[in-house]
C-alpha positions as a LaTeX table, in Angstrom:
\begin{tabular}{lrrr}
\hline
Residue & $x$ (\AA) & $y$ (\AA) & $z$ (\AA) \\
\hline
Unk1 & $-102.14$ & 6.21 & 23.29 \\
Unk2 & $-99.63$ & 9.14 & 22.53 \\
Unk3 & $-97.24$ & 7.89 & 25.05 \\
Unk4 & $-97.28$ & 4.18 & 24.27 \\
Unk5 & $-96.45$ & 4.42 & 20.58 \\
Unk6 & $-93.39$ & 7.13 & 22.24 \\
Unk7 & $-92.61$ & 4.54 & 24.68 \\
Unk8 & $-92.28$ & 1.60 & 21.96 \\
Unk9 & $-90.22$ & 3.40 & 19.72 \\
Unk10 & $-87.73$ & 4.72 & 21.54 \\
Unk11 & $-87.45$ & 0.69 & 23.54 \\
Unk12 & $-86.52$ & $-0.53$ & 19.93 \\
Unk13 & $-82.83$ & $-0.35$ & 20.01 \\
Unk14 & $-82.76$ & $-1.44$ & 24.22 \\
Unk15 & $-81.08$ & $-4.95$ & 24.48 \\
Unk16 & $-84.23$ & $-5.85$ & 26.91 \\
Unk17 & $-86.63$ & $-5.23$ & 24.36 \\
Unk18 & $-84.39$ & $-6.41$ & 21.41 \\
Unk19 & $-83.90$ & $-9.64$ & 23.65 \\
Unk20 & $-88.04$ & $-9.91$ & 24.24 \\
Unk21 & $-88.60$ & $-9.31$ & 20.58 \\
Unk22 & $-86.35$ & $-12.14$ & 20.11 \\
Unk23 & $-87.81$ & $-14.79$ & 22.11 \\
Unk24 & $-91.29$ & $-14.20$ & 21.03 \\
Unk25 & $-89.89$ & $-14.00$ & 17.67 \\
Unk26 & $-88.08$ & $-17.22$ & 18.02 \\
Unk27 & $-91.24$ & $-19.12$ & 19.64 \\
Unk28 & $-93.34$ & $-18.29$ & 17.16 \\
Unk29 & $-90.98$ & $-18.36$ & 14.57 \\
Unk30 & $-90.84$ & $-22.78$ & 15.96 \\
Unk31 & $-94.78$ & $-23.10$ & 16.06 \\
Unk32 & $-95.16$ & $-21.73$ & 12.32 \\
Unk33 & $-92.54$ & $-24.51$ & 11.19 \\
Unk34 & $-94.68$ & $-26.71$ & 13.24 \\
Unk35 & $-97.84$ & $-25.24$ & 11.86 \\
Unk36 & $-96.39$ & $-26.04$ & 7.93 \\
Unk37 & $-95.80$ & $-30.13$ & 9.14 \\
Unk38 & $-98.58$ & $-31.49$ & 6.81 \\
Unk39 & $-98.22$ & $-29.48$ & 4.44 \\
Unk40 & $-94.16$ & $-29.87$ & 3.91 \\
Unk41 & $-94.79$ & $-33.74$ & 4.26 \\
Unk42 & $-96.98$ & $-33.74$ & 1.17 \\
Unk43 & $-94.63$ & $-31.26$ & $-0.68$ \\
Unk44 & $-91.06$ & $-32.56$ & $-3.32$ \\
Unk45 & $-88.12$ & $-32.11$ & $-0.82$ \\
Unk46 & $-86.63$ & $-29.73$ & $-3.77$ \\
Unk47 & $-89.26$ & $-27.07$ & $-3.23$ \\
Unk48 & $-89.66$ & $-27.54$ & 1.11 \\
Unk49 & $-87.87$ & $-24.41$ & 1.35 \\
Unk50 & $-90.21$ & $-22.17$ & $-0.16$ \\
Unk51 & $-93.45$ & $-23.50$ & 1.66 \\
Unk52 & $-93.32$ & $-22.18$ & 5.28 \\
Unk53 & $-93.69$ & $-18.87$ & 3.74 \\
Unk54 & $-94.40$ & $-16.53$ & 7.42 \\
Unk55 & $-92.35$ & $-18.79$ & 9.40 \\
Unk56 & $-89.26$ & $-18.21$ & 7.05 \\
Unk57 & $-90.49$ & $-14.10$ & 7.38 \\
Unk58 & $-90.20$ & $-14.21$ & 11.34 \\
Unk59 & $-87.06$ & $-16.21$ & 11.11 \\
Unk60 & $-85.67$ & $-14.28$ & 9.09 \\
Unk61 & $-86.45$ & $-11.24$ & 11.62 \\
Unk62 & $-85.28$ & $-13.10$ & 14.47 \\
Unk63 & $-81.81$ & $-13.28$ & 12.99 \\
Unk64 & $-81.79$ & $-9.68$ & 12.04 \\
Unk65 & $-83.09$ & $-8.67$ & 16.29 \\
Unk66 & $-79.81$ & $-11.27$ & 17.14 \\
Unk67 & $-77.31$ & $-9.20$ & 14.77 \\
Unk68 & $-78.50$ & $-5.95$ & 16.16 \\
Unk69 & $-77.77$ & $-7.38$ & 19.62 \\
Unk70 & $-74.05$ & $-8.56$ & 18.80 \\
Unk71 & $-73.88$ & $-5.11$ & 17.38 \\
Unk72 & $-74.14$ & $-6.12$ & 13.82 \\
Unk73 & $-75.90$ & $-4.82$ & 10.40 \\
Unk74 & $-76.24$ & $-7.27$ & 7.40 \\
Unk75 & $-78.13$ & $-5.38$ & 4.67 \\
Unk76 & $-79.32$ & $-8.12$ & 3.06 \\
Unk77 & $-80.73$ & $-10.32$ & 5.71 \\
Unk78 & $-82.50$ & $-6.98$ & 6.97 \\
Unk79 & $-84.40$ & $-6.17$ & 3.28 \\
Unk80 & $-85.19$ & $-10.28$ & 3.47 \\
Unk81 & $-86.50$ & $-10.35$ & 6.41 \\
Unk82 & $-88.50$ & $-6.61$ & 6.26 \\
Unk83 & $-89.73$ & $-7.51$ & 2.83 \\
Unk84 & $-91.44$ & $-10.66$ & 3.86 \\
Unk85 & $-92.21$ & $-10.50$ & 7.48 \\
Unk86 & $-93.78$ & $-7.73$ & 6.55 \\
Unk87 & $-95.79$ & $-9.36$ & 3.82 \\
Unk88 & $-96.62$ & $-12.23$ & 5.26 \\
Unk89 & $-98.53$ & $-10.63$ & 7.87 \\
Unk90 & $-100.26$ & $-8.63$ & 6.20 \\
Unk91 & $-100.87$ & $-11.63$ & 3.72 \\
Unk92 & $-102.04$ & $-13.63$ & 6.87 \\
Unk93 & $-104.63$ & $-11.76$ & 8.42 \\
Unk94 & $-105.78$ & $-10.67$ & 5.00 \\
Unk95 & $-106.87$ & $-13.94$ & 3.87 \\
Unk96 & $-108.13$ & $-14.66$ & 7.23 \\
Unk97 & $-110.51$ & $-11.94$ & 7.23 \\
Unk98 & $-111.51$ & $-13.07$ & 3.23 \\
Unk99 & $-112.56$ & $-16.51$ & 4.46 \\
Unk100 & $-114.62$ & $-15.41$ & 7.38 \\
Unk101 & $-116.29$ & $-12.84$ & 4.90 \\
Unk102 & $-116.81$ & $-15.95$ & 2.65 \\
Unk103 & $-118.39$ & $-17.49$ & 5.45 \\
Unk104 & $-115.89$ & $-19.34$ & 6.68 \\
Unk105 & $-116.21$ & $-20.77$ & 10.67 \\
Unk106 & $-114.55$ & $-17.98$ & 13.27 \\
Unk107 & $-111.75$ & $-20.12$ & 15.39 \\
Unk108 & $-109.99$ & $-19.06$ & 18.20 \\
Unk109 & $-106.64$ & $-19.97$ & 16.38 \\
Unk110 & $-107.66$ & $-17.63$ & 13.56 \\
Unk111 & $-107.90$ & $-14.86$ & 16.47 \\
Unk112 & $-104.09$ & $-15.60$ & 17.14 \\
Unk113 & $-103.13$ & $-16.26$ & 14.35 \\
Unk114 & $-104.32$ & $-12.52$ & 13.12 \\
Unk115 & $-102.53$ & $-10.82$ & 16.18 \\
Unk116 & $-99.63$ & $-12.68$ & 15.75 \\
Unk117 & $-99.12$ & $-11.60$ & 12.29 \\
Unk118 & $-100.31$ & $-8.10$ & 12.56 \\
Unk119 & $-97.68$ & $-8.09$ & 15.06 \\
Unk120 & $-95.28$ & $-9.14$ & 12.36 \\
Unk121 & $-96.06$ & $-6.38$ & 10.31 \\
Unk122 & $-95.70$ & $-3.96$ & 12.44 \\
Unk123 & $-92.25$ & $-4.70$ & 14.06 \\
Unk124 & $-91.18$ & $-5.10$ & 10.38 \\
Unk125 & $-92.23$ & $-1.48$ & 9.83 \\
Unk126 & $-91.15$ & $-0.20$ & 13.10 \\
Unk127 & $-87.91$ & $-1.66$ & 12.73 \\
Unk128 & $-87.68$ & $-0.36$ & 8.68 \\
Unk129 & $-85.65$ & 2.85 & 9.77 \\
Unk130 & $-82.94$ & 0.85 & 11.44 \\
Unk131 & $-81.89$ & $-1.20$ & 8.28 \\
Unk132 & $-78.64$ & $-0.48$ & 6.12 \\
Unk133 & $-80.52$ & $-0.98$ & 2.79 \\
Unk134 & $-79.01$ & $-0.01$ & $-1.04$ \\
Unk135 & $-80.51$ & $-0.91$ & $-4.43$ \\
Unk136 & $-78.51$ & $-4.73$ & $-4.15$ \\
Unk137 & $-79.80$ & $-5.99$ & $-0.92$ \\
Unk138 & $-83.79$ & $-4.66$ & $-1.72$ \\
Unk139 & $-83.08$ & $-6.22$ & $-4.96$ \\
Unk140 & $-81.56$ & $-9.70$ & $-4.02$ \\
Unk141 & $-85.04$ & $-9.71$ & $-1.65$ \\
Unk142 & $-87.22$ & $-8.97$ & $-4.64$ \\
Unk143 & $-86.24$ & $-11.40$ & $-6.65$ \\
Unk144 & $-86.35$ & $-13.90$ & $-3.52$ \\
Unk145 & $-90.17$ & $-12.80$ & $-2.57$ \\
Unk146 & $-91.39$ & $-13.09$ & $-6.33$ \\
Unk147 & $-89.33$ & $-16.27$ & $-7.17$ \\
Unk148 & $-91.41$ & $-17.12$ & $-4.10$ \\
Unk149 & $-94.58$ & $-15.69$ & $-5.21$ \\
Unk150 & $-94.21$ & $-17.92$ & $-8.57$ \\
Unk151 & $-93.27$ & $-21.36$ & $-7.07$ \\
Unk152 & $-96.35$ & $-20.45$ & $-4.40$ \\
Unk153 & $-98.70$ & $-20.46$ & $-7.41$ \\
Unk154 & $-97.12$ & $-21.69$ & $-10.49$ \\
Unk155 & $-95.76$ & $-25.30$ & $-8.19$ \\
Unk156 & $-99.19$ & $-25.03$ & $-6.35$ \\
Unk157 & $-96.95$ & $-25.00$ & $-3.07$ \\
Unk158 & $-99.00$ & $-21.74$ & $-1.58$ \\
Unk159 & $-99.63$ & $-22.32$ & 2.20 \\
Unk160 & $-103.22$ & $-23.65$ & 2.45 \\
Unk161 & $-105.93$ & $-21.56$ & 1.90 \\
Unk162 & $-109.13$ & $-21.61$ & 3.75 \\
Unk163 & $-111.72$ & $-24.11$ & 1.58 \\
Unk164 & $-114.04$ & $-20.93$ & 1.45 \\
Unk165 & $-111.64$ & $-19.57$ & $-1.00$ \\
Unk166 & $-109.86$ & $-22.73$ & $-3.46$ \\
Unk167 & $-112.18$ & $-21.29$ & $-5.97$ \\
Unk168 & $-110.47$ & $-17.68$ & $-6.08$ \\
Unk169 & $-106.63$ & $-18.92$ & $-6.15$ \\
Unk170 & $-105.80$ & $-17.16$ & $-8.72$ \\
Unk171 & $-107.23$ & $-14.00$ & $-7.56$ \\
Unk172 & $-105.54$ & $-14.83$ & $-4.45$ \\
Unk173 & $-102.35$ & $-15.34$ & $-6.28$ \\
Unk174 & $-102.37$ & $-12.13$ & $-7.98$ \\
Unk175 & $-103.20$ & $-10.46$ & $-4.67$ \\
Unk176 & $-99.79$ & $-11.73$ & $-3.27$ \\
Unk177 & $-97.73$ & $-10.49$ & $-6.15$ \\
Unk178 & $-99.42$ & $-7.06$ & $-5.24$ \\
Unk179 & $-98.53$ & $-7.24$ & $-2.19$ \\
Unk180 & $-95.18$ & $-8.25$ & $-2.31$ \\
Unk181 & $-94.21$ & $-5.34$ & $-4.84$ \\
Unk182 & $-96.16$ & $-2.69$ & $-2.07$ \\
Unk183 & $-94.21$ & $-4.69$ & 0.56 \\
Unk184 & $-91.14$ & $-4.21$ & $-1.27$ \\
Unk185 & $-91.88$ & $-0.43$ & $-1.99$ \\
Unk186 & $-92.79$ & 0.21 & 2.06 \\
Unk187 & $-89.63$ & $-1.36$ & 3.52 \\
Unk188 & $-87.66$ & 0.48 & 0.50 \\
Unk189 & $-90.15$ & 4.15 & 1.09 \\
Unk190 & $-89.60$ & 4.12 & 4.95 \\
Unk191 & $-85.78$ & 3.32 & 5.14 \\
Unk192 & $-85.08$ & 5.71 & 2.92 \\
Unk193 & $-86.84$ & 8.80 & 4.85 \\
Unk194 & $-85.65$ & 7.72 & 7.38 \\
Unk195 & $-82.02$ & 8.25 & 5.77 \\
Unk196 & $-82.30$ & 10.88 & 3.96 \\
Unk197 & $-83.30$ & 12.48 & 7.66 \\
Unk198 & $-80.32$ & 11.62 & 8.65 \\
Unk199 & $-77.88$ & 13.18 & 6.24 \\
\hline
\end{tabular}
């Protein structure tokens, strides 16, 4: 196991990897927009950008894996898209696994859905040591993922939930405040070791 996790993180900076990275990325970056369709339909056109909350994460991320192909670093489009790819899978597969503990039906989609996400966290983390991050860019992305955070729950624009848990929405949406200030605080905690190591 040893020697796959070595394997992985020393691929991370190869253009064939950055390039596979990319298309998945990309792919399911198109089926999450897709995913959103009923949901943006039903929503004010002023607040359709805040909706497709993952989607916009892995987006985000595919942009950054592009820059780092043509050579490039943008600091704030890295903390954007570390911040809340990184949160949104971990906010994915969380509520998942709360509705089937609610008793909510176990689908195959659900199954994807949770490695596909996971995924998302993890390539934001893995990726976390490469980013050119200061106090402005992490900032700017704060204030994007809780302006988020408060349209999500305060507009009532929050991606669906599973029925299993309507009645907890508010627990859910203090849940996703927490998480986006530990997402924030991860992103920030790694980059910097990472840094600091090499100074």
């Amino acid at each position: 196991m040893i020697w796959i996790w070595e394997w992985i993180r020393h691929s991370l900076k190869k253009r064939w990897f950055l390039w596979t990275l990319f298309v998945v990325n990309l792919l399911g970056t198109i089926y999450g927009f897709i995913w959103y369709g009923n949901q943006l339909a039903e929503t004010p056109a002023f607040l359709t950008p805040f909706v497709p909350d993952s989607p916009t994460g892995s987006g985000l991320f595919t942009l950054v894996l592009l820059t780092y192909l043509l050579g490039r670093h943008i600091p704030v489009l890295e903390a954007l898209a570390g911040i809340t790819n990184f949160k949104y899978g971990v906010w994915a597969v969380c509520i998942i696994l709360a509705g089937w503990m609610m008793g909510n039906e176990v689908r195959w989609t659900d199954v994807m859905l949770i490695i596909s996400h996971s995924g998302m966290a993890v390539e934001s983390v893995l990726y976390a040591r490469f980013y050119k991050l200061s106090l402005l860019p992490v900032g700017i992305a704060a204030l994007w993922t809780l302006n988020n955070d408060f349209l999500d729950y305060v507009m009532n624009i929050h991606p669906w939930l599973p029925s299993v848990l309507d009645p907890y929405e508010g627990f859910v949406g203090l849940f996703t405040v927490l998480l986006s200030l530990i997402s924030i605080s991860v992103i920030w905690f790694i980059n910097s070791k990472y840094t600091i190591n090499k100074v």
